[in-house]
XYZ file of C-alpha atoms in Angstrom:
622
model
C 0.002 0.079 -0.160
C 1.418 3.230 -1.077
C 2.039 5.962 1.471
C -0.401 9.018 1.501
C 0.624 11.971 -0.614
C 2.017 15.063 0.957
C -0.097 18.131 1.568
C 1.253 20.814 -0.820
C 1.410 24.531 -0.254
C 1.785 26.608 -3.382
C 2.790 30.224 -3.291
C 2.649 32.238 -6.344
C 6.119 33.806 -6.837
C 5.741 35.597 -10.132
C 6.422 39.489 -9.936
C 2.618 40.298 -8.985
C 3.296 37.933 -5.938
C 6.733 39.368 -5.016
C 5.396 42.901 -5.322
C 2.777 42.272 -2.780
C 4.885 40.229 -0.236
C 4.683 36.495 -1.419
C 8.414 36.052 -0.770
C 8.372 36.191 3.020
C 4.975 34.198 2.988
C 6.943 31.260 1.158
C 9.645 31.377 3.449
C 7.423 31.317 6.349
C 5.703 28.165 4.996
C 9.011 26.455 4.259
C 9.819 27.067 7.990
C 6.382 25.673 9.174
C 6.513 22.471 7.200
C 10.031 21.843 8.511
C 8.687 22.231 11.887
C 6.129 19.945 11.197
C 7.955 17.279 9.699
C 5.761 16.776 6.544
C 4.323 18.778 3.848
C 6.058 20.659 0.879
C 6.080 23.990 0.308
C 6.454 25.192 -3.435
C 7.023 28.593 -5.078
C 4.966 28.613 -8.410
C 3.991 31.119 -11.008
C 0.996 33.472 -11.380
C -2.223 31.572 -11.481
C -4.103 34.841 -12.662
C -5.791 36.137 -9.512
C -3.085 39.146 -9.115
C -5.904 40.983 -7.181
C -5.725 38.682 -4.342
C -1.869 38.134 -3.853
C -0.262 36.936 -1.721
C -2.004 33.732 -2.570
C -1.570 30.259 -1.007
C -3.234 27.060 -2.745
C -3.357 23.994 -0.480
C -3.707 20.386 -1.977
C -4.144 17.924 0.317
C -3.392 14.087 -0.004
C -6.742 13.453 -1.545
C -6.493 15.892 -4.143
C -8.697 18.705 -2.711
C -7.910 22.273 -3.354
C -8.195 25.236 -0.867
C -7.213 28.762 -1.671
C -6.340 31.445 0.943
C -5.948 35.173 -0.263
C -3.938 38.339 1.106
C -1.795 35.691 3.129
C 0.993 37.403 5.444
C 3.796 35.534 7.332
C 1.988 36.068 10.459
C -0.999 34.161 9.166
C 1.015 31.197 7.841
C 1.286 28.853 11.216
C -2.431 29.172 11.509
C -2.891 28.068 7.915
C -0.501 25.316 8.143
C -2.216 23.920 11.140
C -5.470 23.655 9.466
C -4.008 21.313 7.046
C -1.327 19.314 8.793
C -0.904 16.755 11.599
C 2.500 17.353 12.519
C 4.960 14.367 13.378
C 6.028 14.112 17.234
C 3.905 14.203 20.241
C 5.477 17.700 21.572
C 5.149 19.331 18.244
C 1.415 18.071 17.817
C 0.793 19.368 21.640
C 2.322 22.698 20.928
C 0.474 23.138 17.684
C -2.841 22.244 19.313
C -2.349 24.739 21.911
C -1.420 27.430 19.519
C -4.256 26.372 17.218
C -6.866 26.717 19.994
C -5.591 30.088 21.009
C -5.649 31.288 17.555
C -8.402 29.489 16.147
C -7.740 30.545 12.436
C -8.141 34.342 12.928
C -7.217 36.596 9.893
C -7.376 33.674 7.181
C -9.387 34.518 4.242
C -10.540 31.724 2.059
C -11.005 32.442 -1.716
C -14.592 32.637 -2.771
C -16.154 30.958 -5.749
C -15.927 34.064 -7.646
C -12.338 34.365 -7.118
C -11.738 30.751 -8.622
C -14.091 31.304 -11.808
C -12.839 28.727 -14.227
C -12.322 29.187 -17.950
C -10.760 26.997 -20.627
C -6.811 27.259 -20.295
C -4.545 26.633 -23.050
C -1.701 29.274 -22.566
C -2.366 29.438 -18.646
C -2.953 25.698 -18.220
C 0.191 25.135 -16.123
C 0.804 28.642 -14.731
C 0.370 28.543 -10.989
C 0.923 24.805 -10.875
C 4.325 24.331 -11.868
C 7.558 25.648 -10.273
C 9.107 27.526 -13.070
C 12.412 26.768 -12.231
C 11.838 22.964 -11.965
C 12.602 20.896 -15.251
C 11.078 17.931 -13.612
C 7.875 19.622 -12.617
C 7.732 20.709 -16.239
C 8.157 17.328 -17.403
C 5.450 16.147 -14.901
C 2.775 18.462 -16.255
C 3.478 17.459 -19.876
C 6.347 19.675 -20.724
C 8.280 18.901 -23.971
C 5.917 16.061 -24.836
C 4.935 18.231 -27.826
C 8.540 18.530 -28.964
C 9.037 14.662 -28.487
C 6.037 13.931 -30.591
C 7.156 16.115 -33.316
C 10.509 14.443 -33.447
C 9.302 10.778 -33.300
C 5.986 10.781 -35.119
C 5.612 13.830 -37.060
C 7.401 15.481 -40.123
C 7.878 19.378 -40.219
C 5.512 19.770 -43.113
C 2.993 17.949 -40.982
C 3.543 20.328 -38.049
C 3.228 23.652 -40.040
C -0.159 21.878 -41.589
C -1.288 21.298 -38.242
C -0.779 25.055 -36.934
C -2.467 26.087 -40.217
C -5.506 23.887 -39.668
C -5.859 25.065 -36.117
C -6.542 28.537 -37.066
C -3.968 30.158 -34.672
C -3.257 33.563 -35.386
C -0.561 36.112 -34.065
C -1.361 37.118 -30.575
C 0.805 40.173 -30.745
C -1.899 42.092 -32.137
C -1.890 42.007 -35.982
C -3.297 38.388 -36.024
C -1.531 37.190 -39.011
C -2.052 33.685 -39.628
C 0.569 31.842 -37.825
C 0.576 28.675 -40.129
C 1.020 30.693 -43.172
C 4.029 32.737 -41.585
C 5.652 29.342 -40.773
C 4.969 27.947 -44.386
C 6.639 31.005 -45.760
C 9.441 30.742 -43.617
C 9.991 26.895 -44.301
C 10.085 27.614 -47.915
C 13.083 29.848 -47.531
C 16.700 28.568 -47.831
C 18.644 28.054 -44.672
C 20.479 29.336 -42.655
C 17.384 31.063 -40.887
C 16.045 32.324 -37.468
C 13.274 32.070 -35.200
C 12.440 34.791 -32.640
C 10.312 35.053 -29.604
C 9.093 38.532 -29.428
C 8.760 39.382 -25.546
C 8.929 42.879 -25.883
C 5.617 43.853 -24.501
C 4.991 47.565 -23.949
C 1.570 48.425 -23.845
C 0.400 50.446 -20.789
C -1.756 48.156 -18.840
C -0.413 44.898 -20.391
C 1.391 42.195 -18.554
C 0.465 39.015 -20.540
C 3.628 37.990 -21.606
C 5.659 38.839 -18.403
C 3.476 36.476 -16.293
C 3.676 33.611 -18.759
C 7.426 33.886 -19.212
C 7.746 34.070 -15.409
C 5.217 31.332 -14.645
C 5.712 28.718 -17.362
C 8.969 29.178 -19.165
C 9.611 25.758 -20.563
C 6.133 26.058 -22.194
C 7.355 29.027 -24.267
C 10.918 27.536 -24.745
C 9.034 24.199 -26.312
C 6.884 26.453 -28.487
C 9.846 28.110 -29.791
C 11.856 24.834 -30.255
C 8.877 23.335 -32.255
C 8.579 26.410 -34.537
C 12.429 26.216 -35.209
C 12.367 22.683 -35.900
C 9.252 23.010 -38.041
C 10.477 25.904 -40.204
C 14.088 24.504 -40.519
C 15.787 26.859 -38.313
C 18.670 25.829 -35.995
C 19.171 29.242 -33.981
C 16.621 30.957 -31.961
C 16.460 34.319 -29.755
C 14.120 35.377 -27.205
C 13.951 39.206 -27.335
C 12.634 40.070 -23.975
C 12.340 43.853 -22.595
C 15.098 44.584 -19.833
C 12.273 46.028 -17.325
C 11.154 42.333 -17.127
C 14.502 40.871 -15.019
C 12.529 37.800 -13.407
C 11.319 37.020 -16.951
C 14.860 37.053 -18.401
C 16.288 34.996 -15.488
C 13.752 32.270 -15.765
C 13.906 32.038 -19.528
C 17.744 31.756 -19.325
C 17.340 28.981 -16.639
C 14.905 27.240 -18.690
C 17.303 27.159 -21.856
C 20.033 25.880 -19.759
C 18.167 23.143 -18.047
C 16.603 22.161 -21.512
C 20.196 21.945 -22.734
C 21.486 20.059 -19.931
C 18.506 17.350 -20.400
C 19.143 16.890 -24.113
C 16.073 19.004 -25.356
C 18.396 21.888 -26.699
C 21.701 21.640 -28.367
C 23.627 19.829 -31.040
C 21.736 16.702 -30.874
C 18.033 17.225 -29.737
C 16.979 13.899 -27.936
C 19.790 12.106 -29.536
C 18.628 12.803 -33.171
C 20.278 14.729 -35.905
C 18.593 18.111 -34.949
C 20.266 20.970 -33.799
C 18.397 23.721 -31.755
C 20.378 26.588 -29.907
C 18.598 29.401 -28.261
C 19.855 32.594 -26.508
C 18.254 35.586 -24.849
C 18.578 39.208 -25.631
C 17.253 42.173 -23.546
C 15.401 44.919 -25.453
C 16.359 48.762 -24.099
C 12.590 49.447 -23.460
C 11.580 51.041 -26.851
C 7.769 50.497 -27.549
C 8.652 50.765 -31.272
C 10.899 47.456 -30.892
C 7.823 45.582 -30.572
C 7.447 45.947 -34.513
C 9.253 43.184 -36.537
C 11.727 45.310 -38.439
C 12.546 47.545 -35.723
C 13.207 44.435 -33.223
C 15.531 43.011 -35.961
C 17.448 46.336 -36.128
C 17.750 46.504 -32.327
C 19.034 42.666 -32.209
C 21.623 43.771 -34.949
C 22.910 46.474 -32.653
C 21.177 49.410 -34.520
C 18.757 52.055 -33.302
C 15.500 50.382 -33.192
C 13.801 52.074 -36.439
C 11.152 50.345 -38.802
C 12.029 49.559 -42.442
C 10.070 49.666 -45.475
C 8.419 46.239 -46.243
C 8.740 44.134 -48.423
C 11.121 42.466 -48.261
C 9.418 40.949 -45.064
C 11.364 39.396 -42.460
C 10.518 35.688 -43.525
C 12.321 36.579 -46.664
C 15.363 38.837 -45.243
C 15.254 39.561 -41.389
C 17.917 38.963 -38.807
C 21.626 39.197 -40.554
C 19.963 39.287 -43.783
C 18.464 35.889 -43.721
C 14.840 34.496 -43.336
C 13.388 35.002 -39.899
C 10.098 34.034 -38.390
C 8.882 36.301 -35.241
C 6.059 35.130 -32.927
C 5.054 36.385 -29.546
C 5.163 34.724 -26.330
C 1.229 33.700 -26.219
C 1.288 32.392 -29.928
C 4.253 30.235 -29.177
C 2.825 29.154 -25.825
C -0.149 27.731 -27.854
C 1.836 25.541 -29.947
C 2.626 22.577 -27.755
C -1.038 22.260 -26.798
C -2.139 22.267 -30.440
C 0.540 19.402 -31.162
C -0.708 17.385 -28.299
C -4.321 17.895 -28.226
C -4.761 18.270 -32.261
C -5.532 21.179 -34.587
C -9.345 20.434 -34.217
C -9.644 20.682 -30.594
C -8.116 24.255 -30.849
C -10.292 25.295 -33.527
C -13.491 23.961 -31.669
C -12.885 27.159 -29.236
C -13.710 30.544 -30.548
C -15.299 32.073 -33.685
C -15.140 31.345 -37.527
C -12.104 33.495 -38.150
C -10.817 33.676 -34.416
C -9.826 30.615 -33.148
C -8.704 29.428 -29.659
C -8.471 31.456 -26.742
C -7.045 34.770 -25.790
C -5.176 35.779 -22.767
C -6.047 39.376 -21.173
C -4.729 41.435 -18.574
C -7.423 42.903 -16.723
C -6.609 46.247 -15.111
C -8.224 49.659 -14.097
C -11.349 50.315 -12.415
C -12.175 46.441 -11.957
C -12.786 44.601 -8.854
C -10.761 41.440 -9.891
C -7.976 42.495 -11.910
C -5.384 39.956 -13.024
C -4.730 37.690 -15.957
C -7.656 35.699 -17.629
C -7.743 33.187 -20.589
C -11.128 33.222 -22.417
C -12.322 31.568 -25.675
C -12.388 34.008 -28.754
C -15.707 35.477 -29.179
C -16.791 36.046 -25.649
C -18.468 39.474 -25.142
C -17.018 42.578 -23.461
C -19.771 42.082 -20.812
C -18.624 38.577 -19.730
C -14.902 39.541 -19.239
C -15.765 42.966 -17.430
C -18.758 41.876 -15.295
C -18.641 37.997 -14.802
C -15.008 37.481 -14.618
C -13.711 40.948 -13.494
C -16.586 41.420 -11.037
C -17.555 44.648 -12.649
C -16.580 48.281 -11.582
C -16.202 49.089 -7.778
C -19.661 49.738 -5.830
C -20.998 53.161 -6.315
C -19.379 53.653 -9.642
C -20.729 53.063 -13.242
C -18.893 51.161 -15.931
C -18.101 53.743 -18.786
C -15.783 51.996 -21.159
C -12.832 49.710 -22.068
C -9.502 50.453 -23.654
C -8.566 47.667 -25.696
C -5.421 47.106 -27.614
C -3.146 49.517 -25.674
C -2.015 52.817 -27.452
C -2.674 51.138 -30.688
C -6.284 50.308 -30.012
C -9.406 52.300 -28.975
C -11.988 53.094 -26.123
C -15.231 51.373 -26.672
C -18.225 52.559 -24.515
C -20.284 50.383 -22.171
C -23.158 50.353 -24.643
C -20.983 48.143 -26.820
C -20.391 45.888 -24.025
C -21.951 42.803 -25.814
C -19.357 43.293 -28.706
C -17.731 39.981 -28.989
C -13.804 39.788 -28.622
C -12.428 38.580 -31.906
C -10.377 40.157 -34.534
C -13.066 41.091 -37.006
C -15.852 42.507 -34.459
C -13.254 44.604 -32.757
C -11.844 46.171 -35.840
C -15.541 46.943 -36.971
C -15.939 49.004 -33.801
C -12.733 50.849 -34.282
C -10.667 49.077 -31.718
C -8.155 46.128 -32.283
C -7.374 42.995 -30.217
C -3.763 44.051 -29.667
C -1.696 41.919 -27.516
C -4.430 41.671 -24.743
C -4.471 44.690 -22.434
C -7.811 45.498 -21.222
C -8.147 48.635 -19.103
C -11.742 49.234 -17.499
C -12.759 52.843 -17.019
C -15.777 54.084 -14.967
C -17.765 57.301 -14.754
C -14.700 59.275 -13.004
C -12.541 58.817 -16.007
C -12.444 61.560 -18.612
C -12.251 60.510 -22.418
C -10.433 63.324 -23.472
C -7.644 62.838 -20.592
C -7.479 59.087 -21.593
C -7.074 59.895 -25.197
C -4.193 62.362 -24.117
C -2.679 59.794 -22.067
C -2.198 57.046 -24.724
C -1.257 59.936 -27.357
C 1.423 60.971 -24.813
C 2.703 57.520 -24.826
C 3.037 56.971 -28.505
C 4.119 60.599 -29.183
C 6.922 59.774 -26.669
C 7.549 56.384 -28.411
C 7.812 57.448 -31.675
C 11.186 56.529 -33.418
C 10.957 59.730 -35.461
C 11.446 58.333 -38.708
C 8.182 59.508 -40.335
C 7.363 63.231 -40.172
C 3.666 63.027 -39.388
C 4.160 60.396 -36.867
C 6.981 62.466 -35.173
C 5.341 65.928 -35.472
C 1.723 65.140 -36.108
C 1.340 63.210 -32.783
C 2.987 66.268 -31.225
C 0.467 68.532 -32.679
C -2.580 66.249 -31.768
C -1.000 66.199 -28.128
C -0.831 70.077 -27.986
C -4.630 70.053 -28.945
C -5.781 67.586 -26.193
C -3.554 69.736 -23.742
C -5.391 72.675 -24.582
C -8.687 71.111 -24.217
C -7.911 69.619 -20.768
C -6.431 73.148 -19.508
C -9.957 74.661 -20.849
C -8.466 76.768 -23.690
C -9.974 74.545 -26.531
C -10.950 76.046 -29.702
C -13.787 75.593 -32.030
C -11.693 74.124 -34.906
C -9.701 71.825 -32.482
C -11.948 68.592 -33.120
C -12.036 69.005 -36.746
C -8.127 69.489 -36.656
C -7.509 66.472 -34.423
C -9.619 64.206 -37.101
C -7.568 65.749 -40.018
C -4.299 64.948 -38.434
C -5.293 61.750 -37.296
C -6.004 60.789 -40.885
C -2.983 61.784 -42.374
C -0.585 60.224 -39.763
C -2.403 56.863 -40.149
C -1.975 57.178 -43.982
C 1.597 58.431 -44.179
C 3.274 56.439 -41.165
C 5.551 53.669 -41.972
C 5.068 51.188 -39.183
C 2.193 50.086 -37.110
C 2.751 52.440 -34.358
C 2.243 55.597 -36.451
C -0.624 54.170 -38.354
C -2.548 53.011 -35.229
C -1.276 55.989 -32.818
C -4.651 58.128 -33.600
C -6.789 55.190 -32.548
C -7.418 55.953 -29.144
C -8.328 59.536 -29.977
C -10.387 58.671 -32.955
C -12.662 56.290 -31.073
C -13.009 58.444 -28.016
C -14.315 61.231 -30.693
C -16.645 58.686 -32.359
C -18.234 57.648 -28.834
C -17.639 60.296 -26.735
C -17.813 63.298 -28.875
C -19.973 65.152 -26.421
C -17.355 64.980 -23.836
C -14.878 66.723 -26.213
C -17.341 69.419 -26.970
C -17.903 70.069 -23.270
C -14.352 70.757 -22.990
C -14.429 73.150 -25.862
C -17.533 75.064 -25.519
C -18.380 74.947 -21.836
C -14.977 74.530 -20.490
C -16.332 71.725 -18.485
C -14.911 68.224 -17.726
C -18.235 65.981 -17.477
C -16.082 63.386 -15.298
C -14.578 65.970 -13.237
C -11.135 64.481 -13.606
C -9.186 67.490 -15.678
C -7.986 69.508 -12.762
C -7.802 72.794 -14.703
C -11.819 72.461 -15.049
C -12.452 71.062 -11.733
C -13.234 72.266 -8.200
C -13.766 70.551 -5.007
C -16.469 71.412 -2.279
C -17.527 70.062 0.655
C -21.404 69.681 1.231
C -22.127 71.129 4.889
C -25.211 69.029 5.441
C -23.263 65.885 5.001
C -19.997 66.758 6.803
C -19.779 65.670 10.310
C -16.536 67.342 11.115
C -14.491 64.112 11.486
C -11.446 66.193 10.136
C -9.964 63.220 7.789
C -10.061 65.660 4.912
C -8.213 68.325 6.707
C -5.461 65.752 8.068
C -4.589 64.445 4.271
C -4.654 67.792 2.513
C -1.167 68.296 1.511
C -1.383 72.277 1.216
C -3.684 73.148 4.023
C -6.603 73.970 1.803
C -9.007 72.477 4.312
C -8.961 74.184 8.041
C -9.018 71.715 10.735
C -12.175 72.254 12.567
C -13.319 69.195 14.624
C -16.922 68.700 14.902
C -17.874 71.362 12.560
C -18.545 71.541 8.812
C -15.414 71.890 6.668
C -14.723 74.006 3.598
C -12.142 73.974 0.735
C -10.006 77.063 -0.049
C -10.138 76.867 -3.760
C -7.173 79.220 -4.039
C -4.877 76.919 -2.206
C -6.603 73.621 -3.622
C -4.227 71.706 -5.851
C -6.994 69.312 -6.860
C -5.118 66.421 -5.650
C -8.246 64.177 -4.736
C -7.069 63.054 -1.349
C -9.873 64.498 0.353
C -12.407 62.812 -1.898
C -10.499 59.383 -1.217
C -10.817 59.711 2.546
C -14.065 60.857 3.154
C -16.469 58.225 4.298
C -19.592 60.315 4.709
C -20.472 61.388 1.037
C -19.404 64.939 1.882
C -16.525 65.902 -0.578
C -18.067 66.713 -4.027
C -16.461 67.228 -7.428
C -17.798 69.977 -9.705
C -16.979 71.355 -13.143
C -18.817 74.191 -14.519
C -20.995 74.456 -11.267
C -22.209 70.937 -12.214
C -21.996 67.892 -9.762
C -19.772 65.099 -11.348
C -18.999 62.855 -8.581
C -19.491 62.489 -4.489
C -17.168 60.587 -2.383
C -18.154 57.175 -1.672
C -19.819 55.992 1.492
C -18.063 53.590 4.012
C -19.366 50.434 2.294
C -18.501 51.544 -0.938
C -14.760 52.378 0.288
C -14.822 48.766 1.562
C -15.950 47.514 -1.908
C -13.156 49.362 -3.629
C -9.998 47.942 -1.659
C -7.835 45.968 -3.761
C -9.043 47.533 -6.970
C -6.056 47.830 -9.466
C -4.850 51.319 -10.389
């Protein structure tokens, strides 16, 4: 009779967990299981519930799972006592006494809402495997796809499988992956494959967490791609701002070479595969294929005119196929489960699943994976839990600086390539930022345009200068200095920039402005004609006041005001000195009596939330 399985404690140690204090929790768990004489504490990657980190998952000997959220090192002994019976009578007696005294105070089990399940392909092993353990990767099916390819399939068959699956590039453009591989395979050797890990969209963190949480999956995907296309060398191009992703991919490559899954003779066959990691310098434009190649070659990251395309003439002048992280992470699953299983998910022209980074004014921010074609409503309201209590869902920003803002009225729009393009947005790499009624669409358009303006390589005149002129107009609008002709000028500049720019950065830079103008034109007109910000976000057009009937004189607003604009008067109604007020919003955030009001043009825009609404917003992503 076999011994019962050990109780396993898993702690998410991706960068989201680290940022929230998961490392000390892991150390405390290791100490607790050592004291108990049984149990296993393991560091894993991100399971997607970033809003609940530090997160501990417990798997008992019968395979039952329990989740605990917002765990601190002080709570770890009580958590372990709930699930372990220690060895030794003295230890048991000591634990029993401590357990009776503590009685599990402070532990927060995850709710069914937190653990909502959706089909997982890319995130299949994220949060389940130790990213630094090759054996753990093998135990969860790692490299079985590569082994299957080498033992049972031909390169041509694998290319056909990828084409039949309907997989499209997940980096934003949605180009059919099978077609790219077929074009690359037809080119003469030597050739290269590149994994594009230069994720730079504001609000996007999909690639980072996949690289950190399941690096062997991405390494295997690139290995299959290289073998299928006839390449012997591959490069991971990962932005330097992702140090943990860089370290883990390098370690995964080293382990794969050590075990014979990479190197001069892969799995003792006449197959040569050598990979390396290069760190990007943080330029957003280097996400574009030709700019990425220029950066790899030691030049300034600037796009070049196409054709020739990289599959014809790329890195070092040789044929080069570039796929992003999520695309490559789909490949082993397709090989193992078949292209039909992948194609069953999604819509007619958008197959499989898509990973999204949920951020912004959302109750449950983090990483999700959904079948293509689900609605924006399902993502925001069902999986994300909707906006915080007391606020109203206003819009979503899809596709980052290259995407667009879609209003809540389009919440039933299916998330696939064609439907989003028709609405004026794009899929992008998968960043989804949720906006509520306190967000100004003029200010949001300005935020994304400022980003693309700053990130322009400067090669194209209209991208370099035109985006700057657009930004100046938006700055005027937010400062209350807008002119009647400004909106028409924005549209004309946007058209010229998109038509005359060389690369995707310039061609799509006006998208956030154009979609905001299309769906929220009345906000732009209010800024121009009434010198008013309907959302109360633009500080030059906004004032703060305190409702004397609602104020109880608790002094919280006066205590946090950094410039003394609110006099300290206990038990008396307070007031805001507008000459001193810097519109920092701190009084609004701390008031628990709905007394602080935001006004613009003498119109009420927002009232500070009540106590229960404050509690509801705790943990909301910024």
